Amino acid sequence: MTNLSVSDSDRFAFKIDSDRFREFRIFKDNIAIFLPASRVTDDSLELYAFRQIDTEQISLAMARRSEDGGIFIYATPDAQFTVAEDDPFFCVAGRWAEIRRYFK
């Protein structure tokens, strides 16, 4: 099971495995929690479950790492957010948030 630890109001750290933590920072709005659901075969892609805090709805999306630490998100048709092509931004409930990925 993934362990979620909140170190401050806009930082969420996820224990992926025994020796590495993955951390997401939400810059503009603290409006979503990001839960890694599973790893996929391609090392550059991961499957994520996105849970909206206000509605508790769950959506799945594919995410690709970018060189500058952002992520590109490919949403499923029933996802509760929209995607800007070639832009490491995504929209949850109509509000923009920038996600950057950090590793410890």
PDB file of N, CA and C in Angstrom:
ATOM      1  N   MET A   1       0.840  -1.183   0.000  1.00  0.00           N
ATOM      2  CA  MET A   1       0.000   0.000   0.000  1.00  0.00           C
ATOM      3  C   MET A   1       0.883   1.244   0.000  1.00  0.00           C
ATOM      4  N   THR A   2       0.471   2.258  -0.736  1.00  0.00           N
ATOM      5  CA  THR A   2       1.220   3.505  -0.812  1.00  0.00           C
ATOM      6  C   THR A   2       1.001   4.320   0.445  1.00  0.00           C
ATOM      7  N   ASN A   3       2.098   4.796   1.012  1.00  0.00           N
ATOM      8  CA  ASN A   3       2.014   5.625   2.202  1.00  0.00           C
ATOM      9  C   ASN A   3       2.058   7.090   1.806  1.00  0.00           C
ATOM     10  N   LEU A   4       1.122   7.879   2.295  1.00  0.00           N
ATOM     11  CA  LEU A   4       1.053   9.308   2.001  1.00  0.00           C
ATOM     12  C   LEU A   4       1.469  10.089   3.217  1.00  0.00           C
ATOM     13  N   SER A   5       2.464  10.957   3.046  1.00  0.00           N
ATOM     14  CA  SER A   5       2.855  11.837   4.137  1.00  0.00           C
ATOM     15  C   SER A   5       2.819  13.273   3.637  1.00  0.00           C
ATOM     16  N   VAL A   6       2.168  14.145   4.376  1.00  0.00           N
ATOM     17  CA  VAL A   6       2.048  15.545   3.988  1.00  0.00           C
ATOM     18  C   VAL A   6       3.031  16.339   4.832  1.00  0.00           C
ATOM     19  N   SER A   7       4.054  16.894   4.172  1.00  0.00           N
ATOM     20  CA  SER A   7       5.075  17.626   4.909  1.00  0.00           C
ATOM     21  C   SER A   7       4.757  19.108   5.030  1.00  0.00           C
ATOM     22  N   ASP A   8       3.950  19.637   4.129  1.00  0.00           N
ATOM     23  CA  ASP A   8       3.431  20.996   4.266  1.00  0.00           C
ATOM     24  C   ASP A   8       2.181  21.113   3.417  1.00  0.00           C
ATOM     25  N   SER A   9       1.636  22.322   3.277  1.00  0.00           N
ATOM     26  CA  SER A   9       0.320  22.464   2.670  1.00  0.00           C
ATOM     27  C   SER A   9       0.293  22.130   1.183  1.00  0.00           C
ATOM     28  N   ASP A  10       1.442  22.126   0.511  1.00  0.00           N
ATOM     29  CA  ASP A  10       1.406  21.863  -0.923  1.00  0.00           C
ATOM     30  C   ASP A  10       2.398  20.798  -1.353  1.00  0.00           C
ATOM     31  N   ARG A  11       2.808  19.935  -0.444  1.00  0.00           N
ATOM     32  CA  ARG A  11       3.775  18.891  -0.790  1.00  0.00           C
ATOM     33  C   ARG A  11       3.222  17.532  -0.370  1.00  0.00           C
ATOM     34  N   PHE A  12       3.271  16.580  -1.294  1.00  0.00           N
ATOM     35  CA  PHE A  12       2.796  15.233  -1.009  1.00  0.00           C
ATOM     36  C   PHE A  12       3.899  14.256  -1.374  1.00  0.00           C
ATOM     37  N   ALA A  13       4.335  13.452  -0.437  1.00  0.00           N
ATOM     38  CA  ALA A  13       5.394  12.473  -0.697  1.00  0.00           C
ATOM     39  C   ALA A  13       4.803  11.074  -0.704  1.00  0.00           C
ATOM     40  N   PHE A  14       5.193  10.265  -1.695  1.00  0.00           N
ATOM     41  CA  PHE A  14       4.663   8.922  -1.831  1.00  0.00           C
ATOM     42  C   PHE A  14       5.787   7.910  -1.760  1.00  0.00           C
ATOM     43  N   LYS A  15       5.635   6.925  -0.918  1.00  0.00           N
ATOM     44  CA  LYS A  15       6.635   5.850  -0.847  1.00  0.00           C
ATOM     45  C   LYS A  15       6.350   4.854  -1.962  1.00  0.00           C
ATOM     46  N   ILE A  16       7.187   4.873  -2.992  1.00  0.00           N
ATOM     47  CA  ILE A  16       6.987   3.994  -4.137  1.00  0.00           C
ATOM     48  C   ILE A  16       7.535   2.603  -3.844  1.00  0.00           C
ATOM     49  N   ASP A  17       8.742   2.557  -3.282  1.00  0.00           N
ATOM     50  CA  ASP A  17       9.338   1.289  -2.918  1.00  0.00           C
ATOM     51  C   ASP A  17      10.220   1.525  -1.703  1.00  0.00           C
ATOM     52  N   SER A  18      10.987   0.529  -1.316  1.00  0.00           N
ATOM     53  CA  SER A  18      11.702   0.609  -0.045  1.00  0.00           C
ATOM     54  C   SER A  18      12.831   1.626  -0.052  1.00  0.00           C
ATOM     55  N   ASP A  19      13.313   2.028  -1.232  1.00  0.00           N
ATOM     56  CA  ASP A  19      14.493   2.899  -1.240  1.00  0.00           C
ATOM     57  C   ASP A  19      14.290   4.229  -1.953  1.00  0.00           C
ATOM     58  N   ARG A  20      13.082   4.559  -2.335  1.00  0.00           N
ATOM     59  CA  ARG A  20      12.895   5.811  -3.068  1.00  0.00           C
ATOM     60  C   ARG A  20      11.527   6.436  -2.742  1.00  0.00           C
ATOM     61  N   PHE A  21      11.524   7.744  -2.602  1.00  0.00           N
ATOM     62  CA  PHE A  21      10.285   8.489  -2.432  1.00  0.00           C
ATOM     63  C   PHE A  21      10.085   9.375  -3.651  1.00  0.00           C
ATOM     64  N   ARG A  22       8.879   9.500  -4.070  1.00  0.00           N
ATOM     65  CA  ARG A  22       8.541  10.422  -5.149  1.00  0.00           C
ATOM     66  C   ARG A  22       7.647  11.519  -4.578  1.00  0.00           C
ATOM     67  N   GLU A  23       7.940  12.725  -4.958  1.00  0.00           N
ATOM     68  CA  GLU A  23       7.262  13.865  -4.340  1.00  0.00           C
ATOM     69  C   GLU A  23       6.661  14.762  -5.421  1.00  0.00           C
ATOM     70  N   PHE A  24       5.477  15.259  -5.175  1.00  0.00           N
ATOM     71  CA  PHE A  24       4.813  16.172  -6.094  1.00  0.00           C
ATOM     72  C   PHE A  24       4.550  17.502  -5.386  1.00  0.00           C
ATOM     73  N   ARG A  25       4.852  18.594  -6.066  1.00  0.00           N
ATOM     74  CA  ARG A  25       4.545  19.911  -5.513  1.00  0.00           C
ATOM     75  C   ARG A  25       3.480  20.578  -6.389  1.00  0.00           C
ATOM     76  N   ILE A  26       2.437  21.063  -5.760  1.00  0.00           N
ATOM     77  CA  ILE A  26       1.361  21.762  -6.457  1.00  0.00           C
ATOM     78  C   ILE A  26       1.567  23.258  -6.229  1.00  0.00           C
ATOM     79  N   PHE A  27       1.822  24.003  -7.322  1.00  0.00           N
ATOM     80  CA  PHE A  27       2.228  25.384  -7.157  1.00  0.00           C
ATOM     81  C   PHE A  27       1.064  26.369  -7.027  1.00  0.00           C
ATOM     82  N   LYS A  28       0.090  26.297  -7.911  1.00  0.00           N
ATOM     83  CA  LYS A  28      -0.894  27.369  -7.955  1.00  0.00           C
ATOM     84  C   LYS A  28      -2.124  27.092  -7.109  1.00  0.00           C
ATOM     85  N   ASP A  29      -2.523  25.849  -6.995  1.00  0.00           N
ATOM     86  CA  ASP A  29      -3.712  25.500  -6.219  1.00  0.00           C
ATOM     87  C   ASP A  29      -3.495  24.169  -5.544  1.00  0.00           C
ATOM     88  N   ASN A  30      -3.781  24.081  -4.302  1.00  0.00           N
ATOM     89  CA  ASN A  30      -3.678  22.811  -3.580  1.00  0.00           C
ATOM     90  C   ASN A  30      -5.044  22.143  -3.630  1.00  0.00           C
ATOM     91  N   ILE A  31      -5.376  21.570  -4.792  1.00  0.00           N
ATOM     92  CA  ILE A  31      -6.748  21.116  -5.004  1.00  0.00           C
ATOM     93  C   ILE A  31      -6.850  19.640  -5.363  1.00  0.00           C
ATOM     94  N   ALA A  32      -5.734  18.916  -5.382  1.00  0.00           N
ATOM     95  CA  ALA A  32      -5.825  17.507  -5.760  1.00  0.00           C
ATOM     96  C   ALA A  32      -4.764  16.704  -5.032  1.00  0.00           C
ATOM     97  N   ILE A  33      -5.053  15.434  -4.823  1.00  0.00           N
ATOM     98  CA  ILE A  33      -4.091  14.498  -4.258  1.00  0.00           C
ATOM     99  C   ILE A  33      -3.711  13.519  -5.361  1.00  0.00           C
ATOM    100  N   PHE A  34      -2.419  13.215  -5.496  1.00  0.00           N
ATOM    101  CA  PHE A  34      -1.929  12.369  -6.571  1.00  0.00           C
ATOM    102  C   PHE A  34      -1.443  11.057  -6.000  1.00  0.00           C
ATOM    103  N   LEU A  35      -2.104   9.993  -6.382  1.00  0.00           N
ATOM    104  CA  LEU A  35      -1.793   8.672  -5.840  1.00  0.00           C
ATOM    105  C   LEU A  35      -1.232   7.774  -6.935  1.00  0.00           C
ATOM    106  N   PRO A  36       0.060   7.415  -6.870  1.00  0.00           N
ATOM    107  CA  PRO A  36       0.572   6.450  -7.849  1.00  0.00           C
ATOM    108  C   PRO A  36      -0.179   5.121  -7.725  1.00  0.00           C
ATOM    109  N   ALA A  37      -0.760   4.669  -8.822  1.00  0.00           N
ATOM    110  CA  ALA A  37      -1.555   3.448  -8.779  1.00  0.00           C
ATOM    111  C   ALA A  37      -0.711   2.224  -9.112  1.00  0.00           C
ATOM    112  N   SER A  38       0.135   2.312 -10.142  1.00  0.00           N
ATOM    113  CA  SER A  38       0.982   1.180 -10.510  1.00  0.00           C
ATOM    114  C   SER A  38       2.032   1.654 -11.497  1.00  0.00           C
ATOM    115  N   ARG A  39       3.053   0.833 -11.679  1.00  0.00           N
ATOM    116  CA  ARG A  39       4.048   1.094 -12.716  1.00  0.00           C
ATOM    117  C   ARG A  39       3.630   0.343 -13.981  1.00  0.00           C
ATOM    118  N   VAL A  40       3.972   0.916 -15.144  1.00  0.00           N
ATOM    119  CA  VAL A  40       3.709   0.223 -16.398  1.00  0.00           C
ATOM    120  C   VAL A  40       5.036  -0.248 -16.979  1.00  0.00           C
ATOM    121  N   THR A  41       4.974  -1.024 -18.064  1.00  0.00           N
ATOM    122  CA  THR A  41       6.176  -1.624 -18.617  1.00  0.00           C
ATOM    123  C   THR A  41       7.179  -0.573 -19.075  1.00  0.00           C
ATOM    124  N   ASP A  42       6.713   0.419 -19.801  1.00  0.00           N
ATOM    125  CA  ASP A  42       7.595   1.480 -20.284  1.00  0.00           C
ATOM    126  C   ASP A  42       8.046   2.322 -19.100  1.00  0.00           C
ATOM    127  N   ASP A  43       9.352   2.433 -18.915  1.00  0.00           N
ATOM    128  CA  ASP A  43       9.902   3.141 -17.764  1.00  0.00           C
ATOM    129  C   ASP A  43       9.546   4.620 -17.760  1.00  0.00           C
ATOM    130  N   SER A  44       9.208   5.171 -18.925  1.00  0.00           N
ATOM    131  CA  SER A  44       8.916   6.598 -18.993  1.00  0.00           C
ATOM    132  C   SER A  44       7.449   6.918 -18.704  1.00  0.00           C
ATOM    133  N   LEU A  45       6.654   5.885 -18.499  1.00  0.00           N
ATOM    134  CA  LEU A  45       5.227   6.099 -18.257  1.00  0.00           C
ATOM    135  C   LEU A  45       4.811   5.471 -16.936  1.00  0.00           C
ATOM    136  N   GLU A  46       3.878   6.088 -16.264  1.00  0.00           N
ATOM    137  CA  GLU A  46       3.295   5.508 -15.069  1.00  0.00           C
ATOM    138  C   GLU A  46       1.790   5.749 -15.094  1.00  0.00           C
ATOM    139  N   LEU A  47       1.083   4.847 -14.433  1.00  0.00           N
ATOM    140  CA  LEU A  47      -0.360   4.982 -14.333  1.00  0.00           C
ATOM    141  C   LEU A  47      -0.699   5.599 -12.983  1.00  0.00           C
ATOM    142  N   TYR A  48      -1.512   6.633 -13.000  1.00  0.00           N
ATOM    143  CA  TYR A  48      -1.856   7.331 -11.767  1.00  0.00           C
ATOM    144  C   TYR A  48      -3.359   7.343 -11.567  1.00  0.00           C
ATOM    145  N   ALA A  49      -3.753   7.314 -10.319  1.00  0.00           N
ATOM    146  CA  ALA A  49      -5.146   7.555  -9.965  1.00  0.00           C
ATOM    147  C   ALA A  49      -5.212   8.964  -9.382  1.00  0.00           C
ATOM    148  N   PHE A  50      -6.068   9.793  -9.934  1.00  0.00           N
ATOM    149  CA  PHE A  50      -6.225  11.162  -9.479  1.00  0.00           C
ATOM    150  C   PHE A  50      -7.527  11.274  -8.701  1.00  0.00           C
ATOM    151  N   ARG A  51      -7.419  11.699  -7.452  1.00  0.00           N
ATOM    152  CA  ARG A  51      -8.615  11.827  -6.624  1.00  0.00           C
ATOM    153  C   ARG A  51      -8.843  13.296  -6.314  1.00  0.00           C
ATOM    154  N   GLN A  52     -10.003  13.808  -6.715  1.00  0.00           N
ATOM    155  CA  GLN A  52     -10.340  15.185  -6.389  1.00  0.00           C
ATOM    156  C   GLN A  52     -10.750  15.268  -4.931  1.00  0.00           C
ATOM    157  N   ILE A  53     -10.202  16.266  -4.233  1.00  0.00           N
ATOM    158  CA  ILE A  53     -10.496  16.399  -2.815  1.00  0.00           C
ATOM    159  C   ILE A  53     -11.970  16.709  -2.589  1.00  0.00           C
ATOM    160  N   ASP A  54     -12.543  17.579  -3.435  1.00  0.00           N
ATOM    161  CA  ASP A  54     -13.908  18.036  -3.164  1.00  0.00           C
ATOM    162  C   ASP A  54     -14.970  16.998  -3.517  1.00  0.00           C
ATOM    163  N   THR A  55     -14.744  16.205  -4.568  1.00  0.00           N
ATOM    164  CA  THR A  55     -15.784  15.293  -5.018  1.00  0.00           C
ATOM    165  C   THR A  55     -15.479  13.827  -4.725  1.00  0.00           C
ATOM    166  N   GLU A  56     -14.216  13.534  -4.373  1.00  0.00           N
ATOM    167  CA  GLU A  56     -13.779  12.158  -4.133  1.00  0.00           C
ATOM    168  C   GLU A  56     -13.846  11.303  -5.395  1.00  0.00           C
ATOM    169  N   GLN A  57     -14.033  11.913  -6.567  1.00  0.00           N
ATOM    170  CA  GLN A  57     -14.065  11.141  -7.807  1.00  0.00           C
ATOM    171  C   GLN A  57     -12.654  10.684  -8.164  1.00  0.00           C
ATOM    172  N   ILE A  58     -12.568   9.525  -8.785  1.00  0.00           N
ATOM    173  CA  ILE A  58     -11.271   8.953  -9.146  1.00  0.00           C
ATOM    174  C   ILE A  58     -11.175   8.873 -10.663  1.00  0.00           C
ATOM    175  N   SER A  59     -10.061   9.324 -11.216  1.00  0.00           N
ATOM    176  CA  SER A  59      -9.806   9.217 -12.643  1.00  0.00           C
ATOM    177  C   SER A  59      -8.413   8.645 -12.845  1.00  0.00           C
ATOM    178  N   LEU A  60      -8.236   7.963 -13.961  1.00  0.00           N
ATOM    179  CA  LEU A  60      -6.935   7.400 -14.297  1.00  0.00           C
ATOM    180  C   LEU A  60      -6.314   8.188 -15.439  1.00  0.00           C
ATOM    181  N   ALA A  61      -4.986   8.272 -15.432  1.00  0.00           N
ATOM    182  CA  ALA A  61      -4.288   8.960 -16.512  1.00  0.00           C
ATOM    183  C   ALA A  61      -2.891   8.380 -16.655  1.00  0.00           C
ATOM    184  N   MET A  62      -2.347   8.487 -17.852  1.00  0.00           N
ATOM    185  CA  MET A  62      -0.957   8.134 -18.078  1.00  0.00           C
ATOM    186  C   MET A  62      -0.133   9.407 -17.968  1.00  0.00           C
ATOM    187  N   ALA A  63       1.030   9.317 -17.334  1.00  0.00           N
ATOM    188  CA  ALA A  63       1.877  10.493 -17.161  1.00  0.00           C
ATOM    189  C   ALA A  63       3.282  10.192 -17.668  1.00  0.00           C
ATOM    190  N   ARG A  64       3.851  11.127 -18.390  1.00  0.00           N
ATOM    191  CA  ARG A  64       5.207  10.972 -18.907  1.00  0.00           C
ATOM    192  C   ARG A  64       6.104  12.037 -18.284  1.00  0.00           C
ATOM    193  N   ARG A  65       7.279  11.621 -17.823  1.00  0.00           N
ATOM    194  CA  ARG A  65       8.221  12.569 -17.232  1.00  0.00           C
ATOM    195  C   ARG A  65       8.820  13.470 -18.307  1.00  0.00           C
ATOM    196  N   SER A  66       9.034  14.722 -17.954  1.00  0.00           N
ATOM    197  CA  SER A  66       9.735  15.639 -18.845  1.00  0.00           C
ATOM    198  C   SER A  66      11.097  15.970 -18.259  1.00  0.00           C
ATOM    199  N   GLU A  67      11.999  16.468 -19.093  1.00  0.00           N
ATOM    200  CA  GLU A  67      13.373  16.686 -18.662  1.00  0.00           C
ATOM    201  C   GLU A  67      13.478  17.744 -17.572  1.00  0.00           C
ATOM    202  N   ASP A  68      12.568  18.704 -17.543  1.00  0.00           N
ATOM    203  CA  ASP A  68      12.661  19.789 -16.555  1.00  0.00           C
ATOM    204  C   ASP A  68      11.959  19.446 -15.246  1.00  0.00           C
ATOM    205  N   GLY A  69      11.513  18.196 -15.090  1.00  0.00           N
ATOM    206  CA  GLY A  69      10.907  17.782 -13.836  1.00  0.00           C
ATOM    207  C   GLY A  69       9.398  17.842 -13.829  1.00  0.00           C
ATOM    208  N   GLY A  70       8.783  18.321 -14.917  1.00  0.00           N
ATOM    209  CA  GLY A  70       7.331  18.336 -14.986  1.00  0.00           C
ATOM    210  C   GLY A  70       6.792  17.006 -15.474  1.00  0.00           C
ATOM    211  N   ILE A  71       5.499  16.912 -15.642  1.00  0.00           N
ATOM    212  CA  ILE A  71       4.900  15.708 -16.206  1.00  0.00           C
ATOM    213  C   ILE A  71       3.899  16.092 -17.279  1.00  0.00           C
ATOM    214  N   PHE A  72       3.823  15.259 -18.309  1.00  0.00           N
ATOM    215  CA  PHE A  72       2.768  15.375 -19.304  1.00  0.00           C
ATOM    216  C   PHE A  72       1.721  14.328 -18.960  1.00  0.00           C
ATOM    217  N   ILE A  73       0.460  14.711 -18.965  1.00  0.00           N
ATOM    218  CA  ILE A  73      -0.609  13.807 -18.551  1.00  0.00           C
ATOM    219  C   ILE A  73      -1.508  13.501 -19.743  1.00  0.00           C
ATOM    220  N   TYR A  74      -1.786  12.211 -19.935  1.00  0.00           N
ATOM    221  CA  TYR A  74      -2.696  11.761 -20.976  1.00  0.00           C
ATOM    222  C   TYR A  74      -3.937  11.210 -20.281  1.00  0.00           C
ATOM    223  N   ALA A  75      -5.028  11.915 -20.369  1.00  0.00           N
ATOM    224  CA  ALA A  75      -6.209  11.590 -19.577  1.00  0.00           C
ATOM    225  C   ALA A  75      -7.082  10.551 -20.264  1.00  0.00           C
ATOM    226  N   THR A  76      -7.769   9.769 -19.446  1.00  0.00           N
ATOM    227  CA  THR A  76      -8.801   8.874 -19.954  1.00  0.00           C
ATOM    228  C   THR A  76     -10.047   9.705 -20.261  1.00  0.00           C
ATOM    229  N   PRO A  77     -10.962   9.186 -21.100  1.00  0.00           N
ATOM    230  CA  PRO A  77     -12.131   9.986 -21.501  1.00  0.00           C
ATOM    231  C   PRO A  77     -12.984  10.459 -20.325  1.00  0.00           C
ATOM    232  N   ASP A  78     -13.018   9.704 -19.229  1.00  0.00           N
ATOM    233  CA  ASP A  78     -13.865  10.091 -18.107  1.00  0.00           C
ATOM    234  C   ASP A  78     -13.105  10.883 -17.047  1.00  0.00           C
ATOM    235  N   ALA A  79     -11.888  11.324 -17.386  1.00  0.00           N
ATOM    236  CA  ALA A  79     -11.089  12.049 -16.406  1.00  0.00           C
ATOM    237  C   ALA A  79     -11.734  13.383 -16.052  1.00  0.00           C
ATOM    238  N   GLN A  80     -11.482  13.824 -14.823  1.00  0.00           N
ATOM    239  CA  GLN A  80     -12.112  15.041 -14.324  1.00  0.00           C
ATOM    240  C   GLN A  80     -11.230  16.270 -14.506  1.00  0.00           C
ATOM    241  N   PHE A  81     -10.336  16.229 -15.498  1.00  0.00           N
ATOM    242  CA  PHE A  81      -9.486  17.368 -15.771  1.00  0.00           C
ATOM    243  C   PHE A  81      -9.153  17.378 -17.250  1.00  0.00           C
ATOM    244  N   THR A  82      -8.650  18.503 -17.736  1.00  0.00           N
ATOM    245  CA  THR A  82      -8.270  18.619 -19.137  1.00  0.00           C
ATOM    246  C   THR A  82      -6.759  18.766 -19.233  1.00  0.00           C
ATOM    247  N   VAL A  83      -6.235  18.518 -20.426  1.00  0.00           N
ATOM    248  CA  VAL A  83      -4.790  18.503 -20.629  1.00  0.00           C
ATOM    249  C   VAL A  83      -4.411  19.519 -21.694  1.00  0.00           C
ATOM    250  N   ALA A  84      -3.362  20.291 -21.425  1.00  0.00           N
ATOM    251  CA  ALA A  84      -2.801  21.173 -22.441  1.00  0.00           C
ATOM    252  C   ALA A  84      -1.668  20.426 -23.143  1.00  0.00           C
ATOM    253  N   GLU A  85      -1.747  20.276 -24.441  1.00  0.00           N
ATOM    254  CA  GLU A  85      -0.771  19.478 -25.176  1.00  0.00           C
ATOM    255  C   GLU A  85       0.625  20.079 -25.055  1.00  0.00           C
ATOM    256  N   ASP A  86       1.612  19.221 -24.808  1.00  0.00           N
ATOM    257  CA  ASP A  86       3.017  19.620 -24.696  1.00  0.00           C
ATOM    258  C   ASP A  86       3.230  20.699 -23.646  1.00  0.00           C
ATOM    259  N   ASP A  87       2.506  20.638 -22.566  1.00  0.00           N
ATOM    260  CA  ASP A  87       2.622  21.622 -21.499  1.00  0.00           C
ATOM    261  C   ASP A  87       2.515  20.883 -20.173  1.00  0.00           C
ATOM    262  N   PRO A  88       3.489  21.046 -19.257  1.00  0.00           N
ATOM    263  CA  PRO A  88       3.434  20.307 -17.987  1.00  0.00           C
ATOM    264  C   PRO A  88       2.454  20.925 -17.005  1.00  0.00           C
ATOM    265  N   PHE A  89       1.267  21.254 -17.499  1.00  0.00           N
ATOM    266  CA  PHE A  89       0.201  21.769 -16.660  1.00  0.00           C
ATOM    267  C   PHE A  89      -1.018  20.866 -16.846  1.00  0.00           C
ATOM    268  N   PHE A  90      -1.862  20.823 -15.859  1.00  0.00           N
ATOM    269  CA  PHE A  90      -3.125  20.135 -16.039  1.00  0.00           C
ATOM    270  C   PHE A  90      -4.190  20.912 -15.286  1.00  0.00           C
ATOM    271  N   CYS A  91      -5.418  20.610 -15.551  1.00  0.00           N
ATOM    272  CA  CYS A  91      -6.530  21.360 -14.969  1.00  0.00           C
ATOM    273  C   CYS A  91      -7.428  20.407 -14.200  1.00  0.00           C
ATOM    274  N   VAL A  92      -7.705  20.725 -12.955  1.00  0.00           N
ATOM    275  CA  VAL A  92      -8.634  19.950 -12.148  1.00  0.00           C
ATOM    276  C   VAL A  92      -9.805  20.862 -11.809  1.00  0.00           C
ATOM    277  N   ALA A  93     -10.991  20.457 -12.156  1.00  0.00           N
ATOM    278  CA  ALA A  93     -12.201  21.229 -11.872  1.00  0.00           C
ATOM    279  C   ALA A  93     -12.076  22.666 -12.380  1.00  0.00           C
ATOM    280  N   GLY A  94     -11.444  22.823 -13.539  1.00  0.00           N
ATOM    281  CA  GLY A  94     -11.379  24.135 -14.162  1.00  0.00           C
ATOM    282  C   GLY A  94     -10.301  25.055 -13.635  1.00  0.00           C
ATOM    283  N   ARG A  95      -9.489  24.604 -12.695  1.00  0.00           N
ATOM    284  CA  ARG A  95      -8.429  25.457 -12.155  1.00  0.00           C
ATOM    285  C   ARG A  95      -7.072  24.862 -12.484  1.00  0.00           C
ATOM    286  N   TRP A  96      -6.105  25.724 -12.806  1.00  0.00           N
ATOM    287  CA  TRP A  96      -4.800  25.251 -13.243  1.00  0.00           C
ATOM    288  C   TRP A  96      -3.860  25.039 -12.078  1.00  0.00           C
ATOM    289  N   ALA A  97      -3.068  24.004 -12.173  1.00  0.00           N
ATOM    290  CA  ALA A  97      -2.035  23.747 -11.166  1.00  0.00           C
ATOM    291  C   ALA A  97      -0.814  23.213 -11.897  1.00  0.00           C
ATOM    292  N   GLU A  98       0.331  23.670 -11.514  1.00  0.00           N
ATOM    293  CA  GLU A  98       1.560  23.186 -12.128  1.00  0.00           C
ATOM    294  C   GLU A  98       2.175  22.129 -11.229  1.00  0.00           C
ATOM    295  N   ILE A  99       2.535  21.012 -11.835  1.00  0.00           N
ATOM    296  CA  ILE A  99       3.102  19.902 -11.081  1.00  0.00           C
ATOM    297  C   ILE A  99       4.571  19.756 -11.448  1.00  0.00           C
ATOM    298  N   ARG A 100       5.399  19.677 -10.449  1.00  0.00           N
ATOM    299  CA  ARG A 100       6.807  19.369 -10.666  1.00  0.00           C
ATOM    300  C   ARG A 100       7.149  18.123  -9.863  1.00  0.00           C
ATOM    301  N   ARG A 101       8.018  17.333 -10.392  1.00  0.00           N
ATOM    302  CA  ARG A 101       8.384  16.079  -9.738  1.00  0.00           C
ATOM    303  C   ARG A 101       9.793  16.208  -9.160  1.00  0.00           C
ATOM    304  N   TYR A 102       9.921  15.776  -7.950  1.00  0.00           N
ATOM    305  CA  TYR A 102      11.213  15.809  -7.282  1.00  0.00           C
ATOM    306  C   TYR A 102      11.526  14.423  -6.750  1.00  0.00           C
ATOM    307  N   PHE A 103      12.781  14.109  -6.648  1.00  0.00           N
ATOM    308  CA  PHE A 103      13.208  12.835  -6.094  1.00  0.00           C
ATOM    309  C   PHE A 103      14.113  13.081  -4.906  1.00  0.00           C
ATOM    310  N   LYS A 104      13.984  12.242  -3.890  1.00  0.00           N
ATOM    311  CA  LYS A 104      14.881  12.303  -2.740  1.00  0.00           C
ATOM    312  C   LYS A 104      15.933  11.238  -2.902  1.00  0.00           C
TER     313      LYS A 104
END
